[in-house]
Amino acid sequence: MAKAASKTNTKPAVATFAGPLDGKRMARDSVSLELAAPCSRTALRADNKSLAAVSKVVGVALPKKANQSASTESRHALWLGPDEWLILDFASSDNPIVPEPDDSKYSAVDVTHRNVAINVEGASAEAVLAAGCPRDLRVAAFPVGSCCRTVFGKAEIILWRRDETTFHVECWRSYANYVWGFLADAANDAG
Amino acid sequence: MRKFSALSLAREALRSHKGWDRQWSSPELKKSYDVIIVGAGGHGLATAYYLAKEHGITNVAVLEKGWLGGGNTGRNTTIIRSNYLYPESAGLYNHAVKLWEGLSQELNYNVMFSQRGVMMLAHSVHDVQVAKRHIHANRLSGVDNEWLTPEEAKAYCPPLSISKSARYPVMGAALQRRGGVARHDAVAWGYARAASDLGVDIIQKCEVTGIVRDASGAISGVETSRGPISAKKVGVVAAGHTSVLMAMAGLQMPLESYPLQALVSEPVKPIFPCVVMSNAVHAYISQSDKGELVIGAGTDSYLSYSQTGSLHILTHTLDAICELYPMFSRMKMLRTWGGIVDVTPDRSPIIAKTPVDGLYVNCGWGTGGFKATPGSGHVFAHTIAQDRPHAINTGFHLDRFRNGRLIDEAAAAAVAH
Amino acid sequence: MTGSNRIAGYGEVSRSKPVTFTFDGKTYQGFEGDTLASALLANGVHLVGRSFKYHRPRGFLSAGPEEPNALVGISRDKTRSQPNVRATIQELYDGLIAESQNRWPSLTFDVGAVNDRFSRLFPAGFYYKTFMWPRSAWDKLYEPFIRRAAGLGHSPTEADPDRYSNRYAHCDLLIVGGGLSGLTAASEAAKSGKSVILCDENPVLGTGLRSDLRTKFSGKSARVHLNKLIETVRSAENIQVLTRTTAFSYLAQNMVALAERVTEHQASPESDAPRERLWQVRAQKVILATGAIERHMVFDGNDKPGVMLANAAQTFLARYGVAVGAKVGVYTATDTAYAAAIALHQAGIQVPVIVDARSGTLSAIGEEARLLGIKVVNNAFIKRVNGRLRVQSMVVEHQGTRETFDVDAIITSAGWTPSLHLFSQSRGKVAWDQETRRFLPGDYAQECQSIGACNGTDTIAELISEAVSAARWGIGSRARAKPKIPEIEDEVPASGGMIGADKGAGPDNPVKAFVDFQNDVTAKDIRLAVKEGFHSIEHVKRYTTTGMATDQGKTSNLHGLAIAAEALGKDIPEVGLTTFRAPYTPVSFGTFVNHNKGELFDPTRKTSIHDWAVEQGAAFEPVSLWQRAWYFPQDGEDMHAAVARECKTTRKIAGIFDASTLGKIEVVGPDAAEFMNRLYTNSWTKLGVGRLKYGIMCREDGFIYDDGVVGRLGENRFHVTTTTGGAPRVLNHMEDYLQTEFPDLKVWLTSTSEQWAVIAVNGPKAREIIAPLVEDIDFSPDALPHMSVREGKICGVPTRLFRMSFTGEMGFEINVPSNYGRAVWDAIWDRGAPIGMVPYGTETMHVLRAEKGYIIVGQDTDGTVTPHDAGLSWAIAKSKPDFVGKRGLERPDLKADGRPQLVGLKSLDGKTVLEEGAQITNRMNPSGPVDIQGFVTSSYWSETLQSPVAMALVNGGRSKMGETLFVPMVNETHKVEVCDTVFLDKEGGRVHG
Amino acid sequence: MLLIRCPYCEQDLPELEFANAGEAHVVRSSDMVGLSDEEFETFFFIRENPKGISFERWRHVHGCGRFFNAARDTVSDTFLLTYKAGEPKPSLDDLEGQKK
Ligand SMILES: Cc1cc2nc3c(=O)[nH]c(=O)nc-3n(C[C@H](O)[C@H](O)[C@H](O)COP(=O)(O)OP(=O)(O)OC[C@H]3O[C@@H](n4cnc5c(N)ncnc54)[C@H](O)[C@@H]3O)c2cc1C
Ligand SMILES: NC(=O)c1ccc[n+]([C@@H]2O[C@H](COP(=O)([O-])OP(=O)(O)OC[C@H]3O[C@@H](n4cnc5c(N)ncnc54)[C@H](O)[C@@H]3O)[C@@H](O)[C@H]2O)c1
Ligand SMILES: Cc1cc2nc3c(=O)[nH]c(=O)nc-3n(C[C@H](O)[C@H](O)[C@H](O)COP(=O)(O)O)c2cc1C
Ligand SMILES: [Zn+2]
């Protein structure tokens, strides 16, 4: 039966953060999977005219072409569409990093909790991703720093190549277990 | 026409089958006909047969751009059932099933109509509600359709996995025992033979390239790859190519043509006794009398007249097949192919007169018209002969897209096939 | 038994590595490197199967993938069995278990063989002509009989335990076929820096030429040349070599699908290695080097065990050191069979005679055979073959005279058929070459070239230069240098031959001369089809089933075509080929499925609170991709009891519900309100900041598409909620209009469905339970009235607090960032549980909202229901000039009287819970088809009202209030009264607590 | 699986990232309410469905998210051209030229 409450305090402790892949890790000979470091995320939308101004607000020069990403120390802007960027900040684990617009230059929506990221690292990282992603991920076609929204198996992901053999794979929260499971199954073969 | 029977077969065996004659003649093309049917698929041939048989109109030509039965009729997974939701649909498809039941004798051609039962799986509470809605509606309109528990479904189809831990557990099924399959080629050949015997001219390799109208705007004939032919009435029964043909008469249609694929496995000993459909996971399967598993896939997302589809569509279907029947994972795909299905906005067919005098159209069967072949031909023949619809197809007119009176089997969460 | 038919000094098998296997329970020995076929032949086993229709004894026709006869069942254990495996490609491994098929009780004595006796009764298409009388006998007798005869092998009956995998690959050049031409092309592309994939279905490369012991390359054997090429190719970094890998489908835009057999040849595969791997290769350029397939001669008894292709016999000798017989007769219409005969002869096998169908003077190699003492008769044919389970002798007819030769095997060749399967799948057009009488690649439809045997290039010298220039095209190299071609000696070009039946099986010979072996199609079957009016080759195929067996007519299609053409009195190209379709050879379903099984068949979406529900023993229901808590049974409760308790308690005290799966969309921008005005039927302009509104979305046709509560967080910011299943399509629908119809509007849409966990707390005690957890939000009723939203903190984390109700009770929907969802839920639970709050699931939610007459889109509507039908006219802003669906709603039928309208139903007996989906009539005992008035959309037992509640769509329903209608079930008919949809708290006081 | 050039990403990308969105250049009237039933039927139900060059909409839904237009040959399934939403409909004759 529904267990009754242990205590009935009025001022509860601040809620603790719990993600779907907490503590997950897997390693094969030539590839490893692990939950990426925590970061804050903002879905940023803005049109061309205001890029310069918005770049100032964000603190990163927003890239203008497909697959491009731009970075400062801890903050990264990933091009997702002509008027869309995903802003990641690894310095802050969880709070809105782009202020809501006072004017109507752009739209900033905090999606820190919407997504979960997995690091796929190792010589076979590309092959493991190739089990479910139909894009051409060879370095020539998808150089270091490239990013895009794409598919992995039956899930949508955001893919970001951090170096030749390291990919940052981001998906919606409720798809995380699926994406992890698929990556793990692929690692059994390609890893 | 030489009668087919065990006896005639035995007699011929004794003289090494020298006595058989042509199953249909290949006559010279005449200059003029009373009625021209465009398209020698099952529906077109059936239409011609019933025109001759029931309306005494024998000066009929069926024009076929390729080989008869080579369209969707020759490409379909042959599922036959009539447990549709709306009275109009149930009436039409049930009319067909009644004709199927006597078709081999009617045509003196064994079309191997096998009433092995069609089972439609429910995988969610919503599926169950929809299935029940169909079952109750069908019962009241005299169409058999019954509810099975997962265990009963398993008993009816032993290879089915009803594991509770399945991704989409089977929560029950709707079974139509009178449903089943038939030998698709035999249907086309049987109608061709019977129609030809009644005097219908079946002209293959004759593509209709134009539809000719007189000053009054009424139909006066067609242009073909083999020259012009005159006729007062033209019935277009061209499935995937309907839009192309109607455009020749200046009519635009509420139709889109998509690739639909199917595949067969290597032949194996009997393992799958019935027909099972799952719309939630897109998998339709039965076993042919030769032993292959016959599996229907989904449509591609784009228009195409290429009779080929994409690999990922097949893959998706086989995912589902192996999820529902894990034992088939080691079976091998023997062949895959595609057809061109003409889809209407409400997934119901159009069997109607058109705004053009003398022009009639039978189309929009999409992914599920084989089952209707005899009924469709029967009421379409009536529509052409009498210049007004048969009671059974009155609802399937073109006006519904103007006044909104759709017969939306799709929206009502009913399905293909 | 050990292989008594091995010939010393021949073959590539490792004789130091013996391997044992069983066939039909008998144990045999072979060697590593054998195929099952070569090992059985080494043991003198020719009889391996029975044909489909006549159950005729069959042996090996070929040594390769084209094999139609030698199909066996292979199994490792009872979960790992596989029917219809071609013994000619199955590599031998220690412990392999093989079974023959389609015979009973045994292979040598098969009852089914009576069909052969009465075969005259079973010509092509016989079943269309009989089994029709009496009508009733069809279901009872004939059909079961026909169905029992189905199939060859047996389907597996247990779930497949093995893994499969997938790889998307991209390359500059894909070369299909690792024979001489493929290898030559690949070695030219080596070190080019371009990425190249070379695949071949065989375990070794260079197969075509490996069985050629005769041709010399600059004085050396062909193998020396091959090995040099292989060395170059294998060592090149830019080339990925995939053996045991069949290119089975050539798709649009140079996508080629390959099936790699990873473990089929291993005795004990690693546990987690995939059995097969699917490769989906996207190539800039494709080179087809798929070779040619030898055709058999069509003559009486050509299917008997011991009759096989000449090249097969040569291959068994050259690659496996196996003699297919001690005395081998030859029947040919082409020179390559002489080469085979000479090879056999040189290996010490007796070759009593070469029968050549051709007339005229002997070719050079014919003379060579003569000089070796082999009798050569030309302008002759095999009249008959004696022997039942194995060839014993053959009767040769030569200008009217007959001579019988004792032989234990016959090798035949009618010539070579270029493999056009993939070329044709690529939508290239084949062209008939009148001079060599064969089909060759014509117009190409994609970035693709054919080389070698599949391109009809017969001499090695031509083949090499062709391969080199194709490779240069493939890697975009501008090299001009003439390829260096070794000096070729003793070559026997594979040109010429015949198509169709030879004299012995001519039009008026009623003999059994097989065209398609597996389906038992003879020359006379094809003639019969033509006689019966099946003039299109497609009809001939379907009426006789020629080319429809597992080998897809690789050896038979041309013969069938030629015989049909002859019967029609037409030229072969006039009659034409049937369509080549994927797969080139059969491919396991598992390979297509690869990773997508079990857990990975489809994503299973779970909320951040899911595990809590699991801990509480909740039952779940799938809703789109989500798993949602359905109800929370307590010690032994069934669903009904649990739901009754959850409902009662929620209305009396409080209930907590996980609503996280609701779709959420953040609509931001200066034109946000105007955008909402155009996409929803309601008006949003006047909605105040901090207020909520229930919105309805239609499609252009005016039917309800989705609904949900929308909150205005700021002048330019809306928090929109959608149905769980509708979330993706609603966002797509909004984006579509925003991008393509209203680009003038400055609005941005962002999905926040998963940013927010949503905890709904409903019931009289709801406020008291959550208030203490909340900071910076004034909870007083007028500060936070029904249908309003505030932003603040709960348990120290941000929240968007919705005051709203889908139950009719005072309700709150607490949005918190997902990763805090579980913690906040626990905190609320800790406060609520002690005062009796219950968790409830989707079923209780459905009941509670039904008592209030709130609709569920998709249950009370089905895509044919307008807002008016659903009784939601109040939610349509008449004043708006336009919104999506406004015009659609004006169509005649959508305004007509008598449309289905949503109403409530009371069971007159006060206790019957109607079945959802049950139909409604206006007559008590309808007999036969009746006029259906509507159907029940929602129906539950209301614990609160102690009566059933139901909603239904009834024709003209709202004008029938108070009327009695009928719900006919199988055994009884229920009486119902039409009533308002709101059953509880009509004045709506409870939401205020 | 088709290979589709997204005019916004300016790359050829796998079909799995895209969703077909039906016939292109079907204009939604600025005066919907003023449409006759026949005009509404034409707008909402009637489709070209050509055998040959079809103008159709695609969305790079699992990519940049943009809707765009394409001219594709429905017989060979090959794309002749893709272009951004709002750009004018290319002329058929020019396109016929490039057909394989
Ligand atoms: C893969 C697949 C699976 C299916 N599964 C099922 C199923 O399980 N159950 C079911 O009930 N239905 C199924 N269907 C649908 C069913 O096949 C069709 O609805 C039905 O066969 C249509 O028959 P028809 O005679 O109208 O069309 P067709 O058989 O296509 O005949 C139309 C004919 O018109 C000819 N034609 C076209 N243009 C011209 C012209 N200009 N001049 C002359 N002739 C022309 C064509 O060549 C063709 O032969 C399936 C379809 C496909 C493709
Ligand atoms: N010209 C002829 O008709 C003919 C006939 C017999 C032998 N030969 C000799 O054969 C050689 C011809 O060389 P070649 O390379 O053109 O042919 P080949 O037969 O040597 O090589 C073709 C290779 O491609 C493989 N293959 C075919 N389809 C495949 C598919 N879909 N997927 C994967 N692999 C596939 C075959 O198994 C074979 O290994 C020469 O030595 C020639 O003398 C030619
Ligand atoms: C019900 C059904 C069963 C089939 N069985 C087989 C079969 O056993 N072997 C085969 O090669 N093709 C089989 N086919 C497919 C046909 O060979 C062919 O692919 C199909 O009629 C489409 O024609 P096309 O491929 O020539 O375009 C079958 C088709 C159908 C509709
Ligand atoms: Zn894009």
mmCIF file of N, CA and C and ligand atoms in Angstrom, chain B residues 67 70 73-78 182-185 262 264-265 267 288 290 292 294 307 334-338, chain C residues 538 541-542 547-549 552 578-579 581, ligand 3:
data_model
loop_
_atom_site.group_PDB
_atom_site.id
_atom_site.type_symbol
_atom_site.label_atom_id
_atom_site.label_comp_id
_atom_site.label_asym_id
_atom_site.label_seq_id
_atom_site.Cartn_x
_atom_site.Cartn_y
_atom_site.Cartn_z
ATOM 1 N N TRP B 67 0.202 -5.258 -68.643
ATOM 2 C CA TRP B 67 -0.379 -6.604 -68.712
ATOM 3 C C TRP B 67 -1.473 -6.689 -67.672
ATOM 4 N N GLY B 70 -1.456 -6.482 -63.653
ATOM 5 C CA GLY B 70 -0.079 -6.095 -63.307
ATOM 6 C C GLY B 70 0.027 -4.887 -62.398
ATOM 7 N N THR B 73 -3.397 -4.965 -58.197
ATOM 8 C CA THR B 73 -4.002 -6.291 -58.054
ATOM 9 C C THR B 73 -2.919 -7.361 -57.970
ATOM 10 N N GLY B 74 -1.865 -7.178 -58.733
ATOM 11 C CA GLY B 74 -0.784 -8.169 -58.765
ATOM 12 C C GLY B 74 0.268 -7.935 -57.704
ATOM 13 N N ARG B 75 0.033 -6.974 -56.823
ATOM 14 C CA ARG B 75 1.062 -6.586 -55.856
ATOM 15 C C ARG B 75 0.564 -6.608 -54.433
ATOM 16 N N ASN B 76 -0.661 -7.035 -54.220
ATOM 17 C CA ASN B 76 -1.214 -6.789 -52.889
ATOM 18 C C ASN B 76 -1.147 -8.000 -51.981
ATOM 19 N N THR B 77 -1.269 -7.741 -50.689
ATOM 20 C CA THR B 77 -1.148 -8.826 -49.704
ATOM 21 C C THR B 77 -2.469 -9.560 -49.494
ATOM 22 N N THR B 78 -3.445 -9.236 -50.305
ATOM 23 C CA THR B 78 -4.694 -9.990 -50.482
ATOM 24 C C THR B 78 -5.570 -10.162 -49.228
ATOM 25 N N ALA B 182 -7.166 -14.334 -50.802
ATOM 26 C CA ALA B 182 -7.470 -15.007 -52.069
ATOM 27 C C ALA B 182 -6.244 -14.923 -52.961
ATOM 28 N N ARG B 183 -6.223 -15.727 -54.005
ATOM 29 C CA ARG B 183 -5.092 -15.764 -54.928
ATOM 30 C C ARG B 183 -5.250 -14.595 -55.899
ATOM 31 N N HIS B 184 -4.453 -13.552 -55.689
ATOM 32 C CA HIS B 184 -4.662 -12.296 -56.417
ATOM 33 C C HIS B 184 -4.639 -12.440 -57.937
ATOM 34 N N ASP B 185 -3.653 -13.181 -58.463
ATOM 35 C CA ASP B 185 -3.577 -13.286 -59.931
ATOM 36 C C ASP B 185 -4.819 -13.987 -60.486
ATOM 37 N N ALA B 262 5.430 -4.414 -50.146
ATOM 38 C CA ALA B 262 5.148 -5.688 -49.494
ATOM 39 C C ALA B 262 6.365 -6.570 -49.694
ATOM 40 N N VAL B 264 7.831 -10.973 -49.298
ATOM 41 C CA VAL B 264 7.576 -12.366 -48.923
ATOM 42 C C VAL B 264 8.846 -12.983 -48.371
ATOM 43 N N SER B 265 8.655 -13.921 -47.466
ATOM 44 C CA SER B 265 9.783 -14.682 -46.934
ATOM 45 C C SER B 265 9.992 -15.890 -47.839
ATOM 46 N N PRO B 267 9.636 -19.771 -48.664
ATOM 47 C CA PRO B 267 8.510 -20.643 -48.318
ATOM 48 C C PRO B 267 8.879 -21.621 -47.205
ATOM 49 N N SER B 288 1.076 -17.676 -47.452
ATOM 50 C CA SER B 288 0.426 -18.057 -48.708
ATOM 51 C C SER B 288 0.355 -19.572 -48.819
ATOM 52 N N LYS B 290 1.625 -21.305 -50.929
ATOM 53 C CA LYS B 290 2.920 -21.861 -51.348
ATOM 54 C C LYS B 290 3.895 -21.893 -50.177
ATOM 55 N N GLU B 292 5.160 -18.990 -48.376
ATOM 56 C CA GLU B 292 5.856 -17.759 -47.966
ATOM 57 C C GLU B 292 5.016 -17.009 -46.957
ATOM 58 N N VAL B 294 3.582 -13.653 -46.243
ATOM 59 C CA VAL B 294 3.291 -12.481 -47.056
ATOM 60 C C VAL B 294 3.087 -11.310 -46.101
ATOM 61 N N GLN B 307 6.812 2.483 -58.263
ATOM 62 C CA GLN B 307 6.623 1.091 -57.817
ATOM 63 C C GLN B 307 7.819 0.559 -57.041
ATOM 64 N N LEU B 334 12.625 -13.049 -49.180
ATOM 65 C CA LEU B 334 12.863 -13.591 -50.515
ATOM 66 C C LEU B 334 12.765 -12.508 -51.585
ATOM 67 N N ARG B 335 11.756 -11.689 -51.449
ATOM 68 C CA ARG B 335 11.550 -10.656 -52.462
ATOM 69 C C ARG B 335 10.704 -9.537 -51.892
ATOM 70 N N THR B 336 10.949 -8.366 -52.361
ATOM 71 C CA THR B 336 10.132 -7.228 -51.970
ATOM 72 C C THR B 336 9.759 -6.446 -53.224
ATOM 73 N N TRP B 337 8.659 -5.741 -53.163
ATOM 74 C CA TRP B 337 8.198 -4.978 -54.327
ATOM 75 C C TRP B 337 7.300 -3.849 -53.867
ATOM 76 N N GLY B 338 6.875 -3.036 -54.814
ATOM 77 C CA GLY B 338 6.010 -1.917 -54.445
ATOM 78 C C GLY B 338 4.905 -1.708 -55.460
ATOM 79 N N GLU C 538 5.506 -11.634 -67.836
ATOM 80 C CA GLU C 538 5.088 -11.505 -66.437
ATOM 81 C C GLU C 538 3.976 -12.498 -66.126
ATOM 82 N N LYS C 541 5.563 -16.009 -65.987
ATOM 83 C CA LYS C 541 6.212 -16.177 -64.679
ATOM 84 C C LYS C 541 5.193 -16.557 -63.619
ATOM 85 N N ARG C 542 4.107 -15.796 -63.533
ATOM 86 C CA ARG C 542 3.147 -16.012 -62.448
ATOM 87 C C ARG C 542 2.307 -17.259 -62.630
ATOM 88 N N GLY C 547 11.049 -18.744 -61.847
ATOM 89 C CA GLY C 547 11.806 -17.578 -61.367
ATOM 90 C C GLY C 547 11.301 -17.040 -60.052
ATOM 91 N N MET C 548 10.332 -17.737 -59.437
ATOM 92 C CA MET C 548 9.757 -17.221 -58.195
ATOM 93 C C MET C 548 10.241 -17.980 -56.968
ATOM 94 N N ALA C 549 11.163 -18.891 -57.160
ATOM 95 C CA ALA C 549 11.665 -19.672 -56.024
ATOM 96 C C ALA C 549 12.777 -18.907 -55.312
ATOM 97 N N GLN C 552 15.279 -17.101 -57.258
ATOM 98 C CA GLN C 552 14.775 -16.029 -58.115
ATOM 99 C C GLN C 552 15.213 -16.185 -59.584
ATOM 100 N N THR C 578 11.588 -10.207 -66.767
ATOM 101 C CA THR C 578 10.780 -9.797 -65.630
ATOM 102 C C THR C 578 11.635 -8.856 -64.766
ATOM 103 N N THR C 579 11.000 -8.270 -63.777
ATOM 104 C CA THR C 579 11.677 -7.249 -62.974
ATOM 105 C C THR C 579 12.620 -7.864 -61.932
ATOM 106 N N ARG C 581 14.228 -7.670 -58.456
ATOM 107 C CA ARG C 581 13.883 -7.020 -57.198
ATOM 108 C C ARG C 581 14.858 -7.434 -56.108
HETATM 109 C C1 LIG E 3 0.574 -12.466 -52.481
HETATM 110 C C2 LIG E 3 1.852 -12.448 -53.234
HETATM 111 C C3 LIG E 3 2.753 -13.524 -53.128
HETATM 112 C C4 LIG E 3 3.967 -13.507 -53.805
HETATM 113 N N1 LIG E 3 4.831 -14.571 -53.715
HETATM 114 C C5 LIG E 3 6.007 -14.547 -54.403
HETATM 115 C C6 LIG E 3 6.920 -15.639 -54.375
HETATM 116 O O1 LIG E 3 6.665 -16.662 -53.734
HETATM 117 N N2 LIG E 3 8.097 -15.540 -55.046
HETATM 118 C C7 LIG E 3 8.398 -14.435 -55.784
HETATM 119 O O2 LIG E 3 9.455 -14.399 -56.402
HETATM 120 N N3 LIG E 3 7.564 -13.374 -55.836
HETATM 121 C C8 LIG E 3 6.375 -13.411 -55.176
HETATM 122 N N4 LIG E 3 5.523 -12.317 -55.266
HETATM 123 C C9 LIG E 3 5.978 -11.056 -55.867
HETATM 124 C C10 LIG E 3 5.981 -11.017 -57.372
HETATM 125 O O3 LIG E 3 7.087 -11.771 -57.855
HETATM 126 C C11 LIG E 3 6.188 -9.591 -57.852
HETATM 127 O O4 LIG E 3 7.272 -9.032 -57.174
HETATM 128 C C12 LIG E 3 4.981 -8.718 -57.648
HETATM 129 O O5 LIG E 3 3.902 -9.294 -58.340
HETATM 130 C C13 LIG E 3 5.236 -7.294 -58.150
HETATM 131 O O6 LIG E 3 5.672 -7.313 -59.485
HETATM 132 P P1 LIG E 3 7.111 -6.789 -59.924
HETATM 133 O O7 LIG E 3 8.083 -7.151 -58.842
HETATM 134 O O8 LIG E 3 7.406 -7.481 -61.215
HETATM 135 O O9 LIG E 3 7.015 -5.299 -60.066
HETATM 136 C C14 LIG E 3 4.297 -12.380 -54.609
HETATM 137 C C15 LIG E 3 3.387 -11.327 -54.725
HETATM 138 C C16 LIG E 3 2.177 -11.336 -54.063
HETATM 139 C C17 LIG E 3 1.238 -10.185 -54.233
#
